[in-house]
mmCIF file of C-alpha atoms in Angstrom:
data_model
loop_
_atom_site.group_PDB
_atom_site.id
_atom_site.type_symbol
_atom_site.label_atom_id
_atom_site.label_comp_id
_atom_site.label_asym_id
_atom_site.label_seq_id
_atom_site.Cartn_x
_atom_site.Cartn_y
_atom_site.Cartn_z
ATOM 1 C CA MET A 1 -0.567 -25.993 -15.963
ATOM 2 C CA LYS A 2 0.871 -27.146 -12.210
ATOM 3 C CA TYR A 3 2.753 -24.791 -10.272
ATOM 4 C CA ASP A 4 4.250 -24.592 -6.871
ATOM 5 C CA ALA A 5 2.594 -21.234 -6.038
ATOM 6 C CA LEU A 6 -0.648 -19.487 -7.469
ATOM 7 C CA ILE A 7 -0.321 -15.739 -6.615
ATOM 8 C CA VAL A 8 -3.529 -13.697 -7.032
ATOM 9 C CA GLY A 9 -2.865 -10.168 -7.663
ATOM 10 C CA ALA A 10 0.216 -8.294 -9.010
ATOM 11 C CA GLY A 11 0.511 -5.441 -7.004
ATOM 12 C CA PRO A 12 3.423 -4.492 -4.775
ATOM 13 C CA ALA A 13 2.787 -7.624 -2.481
ATOM 14 C CA GLY A 14 1.929 -10.069 -5.110
ATOM 15 C CA GLY A 15 4.671 -8.947 -7.486
ATOM 16 C CA THR A 16 7.157 -8.962 -4.884
ATOM 17 C CA ALA A 17 6.333 -12.520 -3.895
ATOM 18 C CA ALA A 18 6.397 -13.927 -7.651
ATOM 19 C CA LEU A 19 9.736 -12.583 -8.032
ATOM 20 C CA LEU A 20 11.225 -13.728 -4.669
ATOM 21 C CA LEU A 21 9.627 -17.223 -5.298
ATOM 22 C CA ALA A 22 10.712 -17.398 -8.999
ATOM 23 C CA LYS A 23 14.328 -16.333 -8.084
ATOM 24 C CA ALA A 24 14.534 -19.183 -5.470
ATOM 25 C CA GLY A 25 13.625 -21.786 -8.138
ATOM 26 C CA TRP A 26 9.804 -21.864 -7.622
ATOM 27 C CA SER A 27 7.299 -22.514 -10.263
ATOM 28 C CA VAL A 28 5.035 -19.509 -9.968
ATOM 29 C CA ALA A 29 1.755 -18.466 -11.736
ATOM 30 C CA VAL A 30 0.440 -14.980 -11.135
ATOM 31 C CA VAL A 31 -3.170 -14.161 -11.790
ATOM 32 C CA GLU A 32 -3.930 -10.537 -12.366
ATOM 33 C CA LYS A 33 -7.265 -8.890 -13.470
ATOM 34 C CA SER A 34 -5.923 -5.704 -14.689
ATOM 35 C CA LYS A 35 -3.970 -4.839 -17.969
ATOM 36 C CA PHE A 36 -0.597 -3.054 -16.946
ATOM 37 C CA PRO A 37 0.539 -0.649 -16.786
ATOM 38 C CA ARG A 38 -2.319 0.827 -14.762
ATOM 39 C CA ARG A 39 -2.899 3.577 -12.580
ATOM 40 C CA LYS A 40 -3.762 2.666 -9.067
ATOM 41 C CA VAL A 41 -5.133 4.630 -5.970
ATOM 42 C CA CYS A 42 -2.155 4.756 -3.789
ATOM 43 C CA GLY A 43 0.248 7.465 -1.854
ATOM 44 C CA GLU A 44 3.396 6.460 -4.028
ATOM 45 C CA PHE A 45 5.684 6.748 -1.234
ATOM 46 C CA ILE A 46 7.983 3.709 -0.130
ATOM 47 C CA SER A 47 10.221 4.177 2.866
ATOM 48 C CA ALA A 48 13.900 3.409 2.703
ATOM 49 C CA THR A 49 13.349 0.418 4.990
ATOM 50 C CA SER A 50 12.160 -1.495 1.880
ATOM 51 C CA PHE A 51 15.315 -0.680 -0.227
ATOM 52 C CA PRO A 52 17.233 -3.695 1.109
ATOM 53 C CA LEU A 53 14.553 -5.681 -0.557
ATOM 54 C CA PHE A 54 14.732 -3.688 -3.616
ATOM 55 C CA HIS A 55 18.676 -4.664 -3.737
ATOM 56 C CA ARG A 56 17.591 -8.362 -3.235
ATOM 57 C CA LEU A 57 15.021 -8.297 -5.979
ATOM 58 C CA GLY A 58 17.349 -6.887 -8.267
ATOM 59 C CA ILE A 59 15.303 -3.934 -9.229
ATOM 60 C CA ALA A 60 16.948 -1.247 -7.250
ATOM 61 C CA ARG A 61 18.855 0.177 -9.883
ATOM 62 C CA GLN A 62 15.640 0.781 -12.190
ATOM 63 C CA PHE A 63 13.581 2.049 -9.073
ATOM 64 C CA PHE A 64 16.061 4.784 -8.352
ATOM 65 C CA GLU A 65 16.333 5.888 -12.160
ATOM 66 C CA GLN A 66 12.763 6.314 -12.108
ATOM 67 C CA ALA A 67 11.540 7.429 -8.517
ATOM 68 C CA GLY A 68 11.139 11.097 -7.556
ATOM 69 C CA PRO A 69 13.601 12.719 -5.100
ATOM 70 C CA GLU A 70 14.462 11.831 -1.631
ATOM 71 C CA VAL A 71 11.879 12.891 1.029
ATOM 72 C CA ARG A 72 14.052 14.332 3.655
ATOM 73 C CA GLU A 73 11.192 16.517 5.338
ATOM 74 C CA VAL A 74 7.939 15.556 6.779
ATOM 75 C CA GLY A 75 5.327 18.318 7.052
ATOM 76 C CA LEU A 76 1.985 19.424 8.227
ATOM 77 C CA PHE A 77 -0.494 21.433 6.228
ATOM 78 C CA ALA A 78 -3.610 22.211 8.348
ATOM 79 C CA GLY A 79 -5.840 25.348 8.261
ATOM 80 C CA GLU A 80 -3.008 28.350 8.327
ATOM 81 C CA THR A 81 -0.650 26.006 9.995
ATOM 82 C CA VAL A 82 2.484 25.041 7.795
ATOM 83 C CA LEU A 83 4.815 22.928 9.750
ATOM 84 C CA THR A 84 8.036 21.028 8.714
ATOM 85 C CA SER A 85 10.544 18.594 10.354
ATOM 86 C CA ALA A 86 13.179 16.332 9.572
ATOM 87 C CA MET A 87 12.355 12.816 7.951
ATOM 88 C CA PRO A 88 14.185 10.196 10.098
ATOM 89 C CA GLY A 89 16.871 8.103 8.080
ATOM 90 C CA SER A 90 16.333 4.451 7.727
ATOM 91 C CA LYS A 91 18.596 2.238 10.176
ATOM 92 C CA ASN A 92 18.773 -0.412 7.905
ATOM 93 C CA SER A 93 19.686 0.816 4.306
ATOM 94 C CA ASP A 94 22.284 2.679 2.842
ATOM 95 C CA GLU A 95 19.744 4.932 1.243
ATOM 96 C CA LEU A 96 18.452 6.857 4.472
ATOM 97 C CA TRP A 97 15.244 8.414 3.033
ATOM 98 C CA GLY A 98 12.378 7.061 1.037
ATOM 99 C CA ARG A 99 10.952 7.985 -2.576
ATOM 100 C CA ALA A 100 7.961 7.863 -4.602
ATOM 101 C CA LEU A 101 7.256 5.932 -7.806
ATOM 102 C CA GLY A 102 3.612 5.934 -9.559
ATOM 103 C CA ARG A 103 2.032 2.785 -9.215
ATOM 104 C CA GLU A 104 1.892 2.253 -13.060
ATOM 105 C CA HIS A 105 5.937 2.094 -13.012
ATOM 106 C CA LEU A 106 6.447 0.146 -9.775
ATOM 107 C CA ASP A 107 3.990 -2.822 -10.371
ATOM 108 C CA THR A 108 5.056 -3.114 -14.197
ATOM 109 C CA LEU A 109 8.791 -3.228 -12.595
ATOM 110 C CA LEU A 110 8.041 -5.917 -10.327
ATOM 111 C CA LEU A 111 5.792 -8.070 -12.594
ATOM 112 C CA ASP A 112 8.061 -7.762 -15.671
ATOM 113 C CA ALA A 113 11.107 -8.802 -13.379
ATOM 114 C CA ALA A 114 9.058 -11.809 -11.883
ATOM 115 C CA ALA A 115 8.337 -12.727 -15.436
ATOM 116 C CA ALA A 116 11.958 -12.546 -16.516
ATOM 117 C CA ALA A 117 12.696 -14.794 -13.527
ATOM 118 C CA GLY A 118 10.357 -17.786 -14.756
ATOM 119 C CA ALA A 119 6.908 -16.906 -13.291
ATOM 120 C CA GLN A 120 4.108 -17.274 -15.584
ATOM 121 C CA VAL A 121 1.805 -14.395 -15.842
ATOM 122 C CA TRP A 122 -1.807 -14.786 -16.611
ATOM 123 C CA GLN A 123 -3.058 -11.280 -17.239
ATOM 124 C CA PRO A 124 -5.787 -9.885 -17.731
ATOM 125 C CA CYS A 125 -7.418 -12.748 -16.033
ATOM 126 C CA ALA A 126 -9.670 -13.447 -13.173
ATOM 127 C CA VAL A 127 -10.118 -16.496 -10.800
ATOM 128 C CA THR A 128 -13.766 -17.588 -10.838
ATOM 129 C CA HIS A 129 -13.490 -20.581 -8.730
ATOM 130 C CA LEU A 130 -11.097 -22.261 -6.347
ATOM 131 C CA GLN A 131 -11.197 -25.484 -4.430
ATOM 132 C CA ARG A 132 -8.551 -27.181 -2.132
ATOM 133 C CA ARG A 133 -7.695 -30.708 -2.507
ATOM 134 C CA ILE A 134 -5.469 -33.090 -0.547
ATOM 135 C CA GLU A 135 -2.681 -32.454 -3.095
ATOM 136 C CA GLY A 136 -2.842 -28.788 -3.297
ATOM 137 C CA PHE A 137 -5.412 -26.245 -5.133
ATOM 138 C CA THR A 138 -7.593 -26.104 -8.434
ATOM 139 C CA CYS A 139 -8.091 -22.990 -9.538
ATOM 140 C CA THR A 140 -10.390 -21.790 -12.553
ATOM 141 C CA VAL A 141 -9.211 -18.758 -14.568
ATOM 142 C CA SER A 142 -11.233 -16.769 -16.899
ATOM 143 C CA ASN A 143 -8.947 -15.411 -19.902
ATOM 144 C CA ARG A 144 -11.455 -13.152 -21.953
ATOM 145 C CA GLY A 145 -14.202 -15.636 -21.749
ATOM 146 C CA THR A 146 -11.692 -18.748 -22.034
ATOM 147 C CA MET A 147 -11.581 -21.063 -18.794
ATOM 148 C CA VAL A 148 -8.356 -22.262 -17.854
ATOM 149 C CA THR A 149 -7.606 -24.765 -15.029
ATOM 150 C CA LEU A 150 -4.702 -24.423 -13.118
ATOM 151 C CA GLN A 151 -3.243 -26.491 -10.088
ATOM 152 C CA ALA A 152 -0.670 -25.314 -7.254
ATOM 153 C CA GLY A 153 0.541 -26.678 -4.029
ATOM 154 C CA ILE A 154 -0.079 -23.222 -2.403
ATOM 155 C CA VAL A 155 -2.297 -20.243 -2.902
ATOM 156 C CA ILE A 156 -1.196 -16.646 -1.791
ATOM 157 C CA ALA A 157 -3.910 -13.874 -1.936
ATOM 158 C CA ALA A 158 -2.495 -10.357 -2.887
ATOM 159 C CA HIS A 159 -5.539 -8.857 -4.169
ATOM 160 C CA GLY A 160 -5.978 -6.023 -2.010
ATOM 161 C CA SER A 161 -8.615 -5.536 0.903
ATOM 162 C CA TRP A 162 -11.710 -3.695 -0.537
ATOM 163 C CA GLN A 163 -12.699 -5.298 -3.606
ATOM 164 C CA PRO A 164 -15.119 -8.339 -3.498
ATOM 165 C CA GLY A 165 -14.567 -11.400 -5.344
ATOM 166 C CA SER A 166 -14.945 -15.118 -5.731
ATOM 167 C CA LEU A 167 -12.268 -15.914 -3.258
ATOM 168 C CA PRO A 168 -12.914 -16.495 0.532
ATOM 169 C CA THR A 169 -10.124 -14.110 1.474
ATOM 170 C CA GLN A 170 -11.746 -11.263 -0.371
ATOM 171 C CA ALA A 171 -14.073 -8.574 0.839
ATOM 172 C CA VAL A 172 -17.705 -9.116 1.440
ATOM 173 C CA HIS A 173 -20.273 -6.214 1.137
ATOM 174 C CA ARG A 174 -21.234 -4.625 4.363
ATOM 175 C CA SER A 175 -23.721 -2.032 5.203
ATOM 176 C CA ARG A 176 -23.101 1.746 4.630
ATOM 177 C CA ARG A 177 -21.567 3.732 7.553
ATOM 178 C CA ASN A 178 -21.048 7.463 7.818
ATOM 179 C CA SER A 179 -17.566 6.905 8.977
ATOM 180 C CA ASP A 180 -16.644 4.863 5.516
ATOM 181 C CA LEU A 181 -13.721 6.213 3.995
ATOM 182 C CA PHE A 182 -13.199 7.010 0.334
ATOM 183 C CA ALA A 183 -9.930 7.627 -1.292
ATOM 184 C CA PHE A 184 -9.084 9.993 -4.136
ATOM 185 C CA LYS A 185 -5.878 10.456 -5.859
ATOM 186 C CA ALA A 186 -4.485 12.289 -8.791
ATOM 187 C CA HIS A 187 -1.048 13.727 -10.182
ATOM 188 C CA PHE A 188 -0.525 17.259 -10.477
ATOM 189 C CA VAL A 189 2.026 18.894 -12.779
ATOM 190 C CA ASP A 190 3.655 22.404 -12.547
ATOM 191 C CA CYS A 191 3.207 22.582 -8.497
ATOM 192 C CA ASP A 192 5.269 24.235 -6.003
ATOM 193 C CA LEU A 193 5.718 21.884 -3.493
ATOM 194 C CA LYS A 194 8.761 22.069 -1.845
ATOM 195 C CA ARG A 195 10.798 19.158 -3.650
ATOM 196 C CA ASN A 196 12.104 17.110 -0.518
ATOM 197 C CA LEU A 197 8.848 17.617 1.558
ATOM 198 C CA MET A 198 6.085 15.165 2.027
ATOM 199 C CA PRO A 199 3.386 17.005 3.781
ATOM 200 C CA LEU A 200 0.305 15.686 5.889
ATOM 201 C CA LEU A 201 -2.696 17.320 5.044
ATOM 202 C CA ILE A 202 -5.669 17.798 7.537
ATOM 203 C CA PHE A 203 -8.912 19.089 6.765
ATOM 204 C CA PRO A 204 -12.755 18.498 8.475
ATOM 205 C CA GLY A 205 -13.687 14.859 7.714
ATOM 206 C CA GLY A 206 -10.421 13.458 6.232
ATOM 207 C CA TYR A 207 -6.824 13.724 5.619
ATOM 208 C CA GLY A 208 -4.393 13.311 2.630
ATOM 209 C CA GLY A 209 -0.682 13.517 1.741
ATOM 210 C CA MET A 210 1.433 15.179 -1.084
ATOM 211 C CA VAL A 211 4.820 13.912 -2.231
ATOM 212 C CA GLN A 212 6.946 14.800 -5.399
ATOM 213 C CA SER A 213 6.869 11.508 -7.427
ATOM 214 C CA ASP A 214 8.192 10.573 -10.937
ATOM 215 C CA ASN A 215 8.639 12.884 -13.736
ATOM 216 C CA ASP A 216 8.179 15.851 -11.685
ATOM 217 C CA ARG A 217 4.741 15.032 -10.828
ATOM 218 C CA VAL A 218 3.262 15.789 -7.529
ATOM 219 C CA SER A 219 0.900 12.939 -6.190
ATOM 220 C CA LEU A 220 -1.869 13.976 -4.156
ATOM 221 C CA SER A 221 -3.927 11.162 -2.307
ATOM 222 C CA CYS A 222 -6.522 11.643 0.329
ATOM 223 C CA CYS A 223 -9.291 9.991 2.224
ATOM 224 C CA ILE A 224 -12.677 11.584 3.375
ATOM 225 C CA ARG A 225 -15.497 10.316 5.293
ATOM 226 C CA ARG A 226 -18.822 9.337 3.677
ATOM 227 C CA ASP A 227 -20.847 11.797 5.453
ATOM 228 C CA TYR A 228 -18.490 14.774 4.823
ATOM 229 C CA LEU A 229 -18.439 13.774 1.176
ATOM 230 C CA ARG A 230 -22.007 13.475 0.943
ATOM 231 C CA ARG A 231 -21.999 17.282 2.141
ATOM 232 C CA LEU A 232 -19.708 18.318 -0.323
ATOM 233 C CA ARG A 233 -21.457 16.934 -3.404
ATOM 234 C CA ARG A 234 -24.717 18.576 -2.330
ATOM 235 C CA GLU A 235 -22.473 21.877 -1.950
ATOM 236 C CA PHE A 236 -21.053 21.293 -5.446
ATOM 237 C CA ARG A 237 -23.549 20.085 -7.449
ATOM 238 C CA ASP A 238 -21.974 21.316 -10.765
ATOM 239 C CA ILE A 239 -18.663 19.428 -10.236
ATOM 240 C CA ASN A 240 -17.498 15.830 -9.766
ATOM 241 C CA ALA A 241 -16.892 14.246 -6.256
ATOM 242 C CA ALA A 242 -13.018 14.513 -6.361
ATOM 243 C CA ASP A 243 -12.914 18.121 -7.699
ATOM 244 C CA ALA A 244 -15.295 18.925 -4.679
ATOM 245 C CA VAL A 245 -12.788 17.381 -2.396
ATOM 246 C CA LEU A 246 -10.032 19.292 -3.865
ATOM 247 C CA LYS A 247 -11.915 22.367 -3.401
ATOM 248 C CA HIS A 248 -12.505 21.476 0.331
ATOM 249 C CA ILE A 249 -8.627 20.698 0.878
ATOM 250 C CA LYS A 250 -7.694 24.088 -0.761
ATOM 251 C CA ALA A 251 -10.271 25.856 1.564
ATOM 252 C CA ARG A 252 -9.088 24.342 4.531
ATOM 253 C CA CYS A 253 -5.267 23.931 4.043
ATOM 254 C CA ASP A 254 -3.244 27.180 3.045
ATOM 255 C CA GLY A 255 -0.258 25.027 2.495
ATOM 256 C CA ALA A 256 -1.955 22.821 0.035
ATOM 257 C CA ARG A 257 -3.568 25.846 -1.757
ATOM 258 C CA GLU A 258 -0.477 27.687 -2.156
ATOM 259 C CA ALA A 259 1.441 24.288 -3.474
ATOM 260 C CA LEU A 260 -1.288 23.803 -6.055
ATOM 261 C CA ALA A 261 -1.801 27.437 -6.918
ATOM 262 C CA ARG A 262 -0.325 26.633 -10.498
ATOM 263 C CA GLY A 263 -0.744 22.928 -10.671
ATOM 264 C CA ARG A 264 -3.062 21.055 -12.889
ATOM 265 C CA VAL A 265 -4.513 17.749 -12.930
ATOM 266 C CA GLU A 266 -2.578 15.041 -15.223
ATOM 267 C CA LYS A 267 -5.002 12.886 -16.926
ATOM 268 C CA THR A 268 -8.087 12.164 -14.234
ATOM 269 C CA TRP A 269 -8.650 11.642 -11.021
ATOM 270 C CA LEU A 270 -8.882 8.312 -9.445
ATOM 271 C CA ALA A 271 -11.433 7.085 -6.695
ATOM 272 C CA ALA A 272 -11.697 3.784 -4.627
ATOM 273 C CA GLY A 273 -13.236 2.755 -1.556
ATOM 274 C CA PRO A 274 -14.760 2.252 0.971
ATOM 275 C CA ILE A 275 -11.161 1.310 2.123
ATOM 276 C CA GLN A 276 -10.939 -1.013 5.153
ATOM 277 C CA PRO A 277 -8.084 -0.386 7.419
ATOM 278 C CA GLY A 278 -7.528 -2.901 10.216
ATOM 279 C CA ILE A 279 -5.773 -6.308 10.979
ATOM 280 C CA ARG A 280 -7.275 -9.312 9.280
ATOM 281 C CA LYS A 281 -6.348 -12.715 9.087
ATOM 282 C CA ARG A 282 -2.805 -14.024 7.457
ATOM 283 C CA TYR A 283 -3.852 -17.440 6.668
ATOM 284 C CA LEU A 284 -7.508 -18.839 5.821
ATOM 285 C CA GLN A 285 -8.744 -21.969 4.496
ATOM 286 C CA GLY A 286 -5.233 -23.050 3.373
ATOM 287 C CA ILE A 287 -4.605 -19.543 1.726
ATOM 288 C CA PHE A 288 -1.834 -17.286 2.708
ATOM 289 C CA LEU A 289 -2.784 -13.510 2.512
ATOM 290 C CA LEU A 290 -0.508 -10.488 1.833
ATOM 291 C CA GLY A 291 -0.541 -6.882 1.606
ATOM 292 C CA ASN A 292 -3.501 -5.067 2.576
ATOM 293 C CA ALA A 293 -5.529 -8.591 2.226
ATOM 294 C CA ALA A 294 -3.631 -9.344 5.368
ATOM 295 C CA GLY A 295 -3.787 -5.941 7.274
ATOM 296 C CA GLU A 296 -4.098 -2.276 6.233
ATOM 297 C CA ALA A 297 -2.790 0.872 7.690
ATOM 298 C CA HIS A 298 -4.586 3.941 7.446
ATOM 299 C CA PRO A 299 -2.995 5.862 4.729
ATOM 300 C CA ILE A 300 -2.312 8.655 6.864
ATOM 301 C CA VAL A 301 1.145 7.035 7.652
ATOM 302 C CA ALA A 302 2.141 6.464 3.928
ATOM 303 C CA GLU A 303 3.228 2.963 4.698
ATOM 304 C CA GLY A 304 0.849 0.694 2.499
ATOM 305 C CA ILE A 305 3.543 -0.069 -0.144
ATOM 306 C CA SER A 306 6.339 -0.908 2.036
ATOM 307 C CA MET A 307 4.284 -2.883 4.251
ATOM 308 C CA ALA A 308 2.920 -4.994 1.329
ATOM 309 C CA MET A 309 6.285 -5.646 0.100
ATOM 310 C CA GLN A 310 7.890 -6.460 3.441
ATOM 311 C CA SER A 311 4.909 -8.890 4.270
ATOM 312 C CA ALA A 312 5.790 -10.556 1.097
ATOM 313 C CA TRP A 313 9.440 -10.767 2.012
ATOM 314 C CA ILE A 314 8.614 -12.299 5.199
ATOM 315 C CA LEU A 315 6.261 -15.010 3.840
ATOM 316 C CA CYS A 316 8.635 -15.932 1.099
ATOM 317 C CA ASP A 317 11.793 -16.338 3.442
ATOM 318 C CA TYR A 318 9.235 -19.016 5.220
ATOM 319 C CA LEU A 319 8.229 -20.653 2.135
ATOM 320 C CA VAL A 320 11.752 -20.863 0.807
ATOM 321 C CA GLY A 321 13.452 -21.615 4.272
ATOM 322 C CA ARG A 322 10.847 -24.356 4.901
ATOM 323 C CA GLN A 323 10.084 -25.712 1.442
ATOM 324 C CA GLN A 324 9.499 -29.092 2.492
ATOM 325 C CA ASP A 325 6.695 -28.111 5.085
ATOM 326 C CA ALA A 326 5.231 -25.545 2.339
ATOM 327 C CA LEU A 327 5.030 -27.914 -0.659
ATOM 328 C CA GLY A 328 4.816 -31.387 1.342
ATOM 329 C CA GLY A 329 1.708 -30.131 3.090
ATOM 330 C CA THR A 330 2.765 -31.703 6.444
ATOM 331 C CA GLY A 331 4.040 -28.755 8.098
ATOM 332 C CA LEU A 332 2.018 -26.005 6.413
ATOM 333 C CA GLU A 333 -0.195 -25.203 9.468
ATOM 334 C CA ILE A 334 2.969 -24.693 11.734
ATOM 335 C CA LEU A 335 4.373 -22.427 9.076
ATOM 336 C CA ALA A 336 1.251 -20.291 8.780
ATOM 337 C CA LYS A 337 1.370 -19.856 12.545
ATOM 338 C CA ASP A 338 4.896 -18.766 12.418
ATOM 339 C CA TYR A 339 4.383 -16.307 9.458
ATOM 340 C CA SER A 340 1.125 -15.055 11.173
ATOM 341 C CA ALA A 341 3.267 -14.280 14.361
ATOM 342 C CA THR A 342 5.939 -12.717 12.649
ATOM 343 C CA TRP A 343 3.753 -10.526 10.651
ATOM 344 C CA ARG A 344 1.990 -9.335 13.786
ATOM 345 C CA GLU A 345 5.421 -8.394 15.450
ATOM 346 C CA GLY A 346 6.183 -6.388 12.443
ATOM 347 C CA PHE A 347 2.942 -4.568 11.381
ATOM 348 C CA ALA A 348 0.499 -4.752 14.070
ATOM 349 C CA LYS A 349 1.746 -1.917 16.252
ATOM 350 C CA ARG A 350 2.093 0.515 13.145
ATOM 351 C CA ILE A 351 -1.435 -0.258 11.997
ATOM 352 C CA HIS A 352 -2.948 0.638 15.738
ATOM 353 C CA ALA A 353 -0.863 3.761 15.553
ATOM 354 C CA ALA A 354 -2.047 4.445 12.075
ATOM 355 C CA ALA A 355 -5.635 4.301 13.393
ATOM 356 C CA MET A 356 -5.140 6.476 16.350
ATOM 357 C CA PHE A 357 -3.340 9.120 14.103
ATOM 358 C CA ALA A 358 -6.211 8.874 11.476
ATOM 359 C CA HIS A 359 -8.982 9.564 14.255
ATOM 360 C CA LEU A 360 -7.329 12.540 15.762
ATOM 361 C CA ALA A 361 -6.754 14.089 12.393
ATOM 362 C CA MET A 362 -10.512 13.528 11.416
ATOM 363 C CA ARG A 363 -12.020 15.299 14.394
ATOM 364 C CA PRO A 364 -11.642 19.025 13.996
ATOM 365 C CA ALA A 365 -11.898 19.774 17.708
ATOM 366 C CA THR A 366 -8.918 17.295 18.592
ATOM 367 C CA SER A 367 -6.835 18.481 15.790
ATOM 368 C CA ALA A 368 -7.578 22.054 16.729
ATOM 369 C CA MET A 369 -6.088 21.422 20.321
ATOM 370 C CA LEU A 370 -3.164 19.547 19.065
ATOM 371 C CA LEU A 371 -2.002 22.146 16.599
ATOM 372 C CA PRO A 372 -0.695 24.603 19.248
ATOM 373 C CA LEU A 373 1.452 21.842 20.755
ATOM 374 C CA LEU A 374 2.765 20.906 17.304
ATOM 375 C CA LYS A 375 3.591 24.386 16.347
ATOM 376 C CA LEU A 376 5.735 24.554 19.684
ATOM 377 C CA PHE A 377 7.451 21.295 19.126
ATOM 378 C CA PRO A 378 7.111 20.434 15.387
ATOM 379 C CA LYS A 379 9.768 17.497 15.922
ATOM 380 C CA ILE A 380 6.747 15.509 17.049
ATOM 381 C CA LEU A 381 6.241 15.252 13.296
ATOM 382 C CA THR A 382 9.688 13.276 13.169
ATOM 383 C CA LEU A 383 8.582 11.238 16.069
ATOM 384 C CA GLY A 384 5.203 10.173 14.364
ATOM 385 C CA ALA A 385 7.286 9.354 11.095
ATOM 386 C CA LYS A 386 9.343 7.026 13.515
ATOM 387 C CA LEU A 387 6.102 5.379 14.968
ATOM 388 C CA SER A 388 4.856 4.796 11.517
ATOM 389 C CA GLY A 389 7.833 2.511 10.688
ATOM 390 C CA LYS A 390 10.008 4.792 8.596
ATOM 391 C CA THR A 391 13.336 3.987 10.424
ATOM 392 C CA LYS A 392 13.502 0.390 10.716
ATOM 393 C CA HIS A 393 12.247 -2.698 8.589
ATOM 394 C CA VAL A 394 10.376 -5.759 10.027
ATOM 395 C CA ALA A 395 12.668 -8.296 11.709
ATOM 396 C CA LEU A 396 12.458 -11.680 10.306
ATOM 397 C CA ALA A 397 12.229 -14.419 12.698
ATOM 398 C CA ARG A 398 15.469 -15.458 14.043
ATOM 399 C CA ARG A 399 15.058 -19.057 13.026
ATOM 400 C CA LEU A 400 15.220 -17.650 9.545
ATOM 401 C CA ARG A 401 18.309 -15.552 9.405
ATOM 402 C CA VAL A 402 20.191 -17.550 7.033
ATOM 403 C CA SER A 403 23.083 -15.766 4.536
ATOM 404 C CA GLY A 404 21.626 -13.016 2.265
ATOM 405 C CA THR A 405 18.130 -13.106 3.938
ATOM 406 C CA MET A 406 18.459 -9.621 5.746
#
């Protein structure tokens, strides 16, 4: 039960880290509380900037076989406005445009590949206690009531950002605020959304997005403020919150209403929140943080999966490239500082840009003033896609540029 690395969470960040480290010869344990395949609140879009990583992971062929079509256009549905513009192509990938894949498929693909590479998967299991010692960490895992003790040289937290738990890196409860954002997501079948288009939806109190995903399904995900959600639930007392939000979107976005006119929800709606966009620590009490646990962009930019996987790419290149520092313990703090700095260089600007876009979109007066400008210059949408990080993947530190890294 001794491992080089213990990874908590098997989403895109955790699964990527497990696969990279296992392929590098590390002994890896992955602890995941949910049983796979599992659906997840997520926009599902993955930028082409992550596809070089997919090739490195050895999952590119399976991904492209399952994923939806290339997203070649970005759009805007707001009120009566329906705008489209070209999606900028990636500068660092042979595949120029991103695609979407449901999390029930993506997460399973990554975790299965990590297990095949040698990672030990503890699932469904929950971490109940974690203690740092001189020689590493001791972790207690609950497996359906049975307690198991694991030991690891390093611990990587890839558990997301909003769900509370026993780890010091997990979220703590905070007081309710009207500005809290709640996320909803569903797949629709028989939709009329243009095949290669990913439109941004803007409506009072929130924003969302649509994209053609796998198996001819359209994924609709959105965020809405607590105070607006409260109003909708009062207005539509006879239906659930998700259907009330959908009514709100259709009433305020002509483009969404037309695209979903024949569509029907597959299975059920998913909900999560309140989500917590922002920049957090990348290293805390000896634990490395990845994905949304380290920092989360507003979903308005559709970069969550790409950022999660690329943050794992950065960290694992540091860990493997400086394995003696990582597992010997003597240089761990310096390594953590370098990882944190590289993470900020790659993601901080896009997180700030996402916050700006989200705040503008959720203010009806501001968005109303911007719409005439966007109608005159729809290529602003292309520029926004560039600012969100869809053309160039994060640059790894120069000192880590070794053969096969990029």
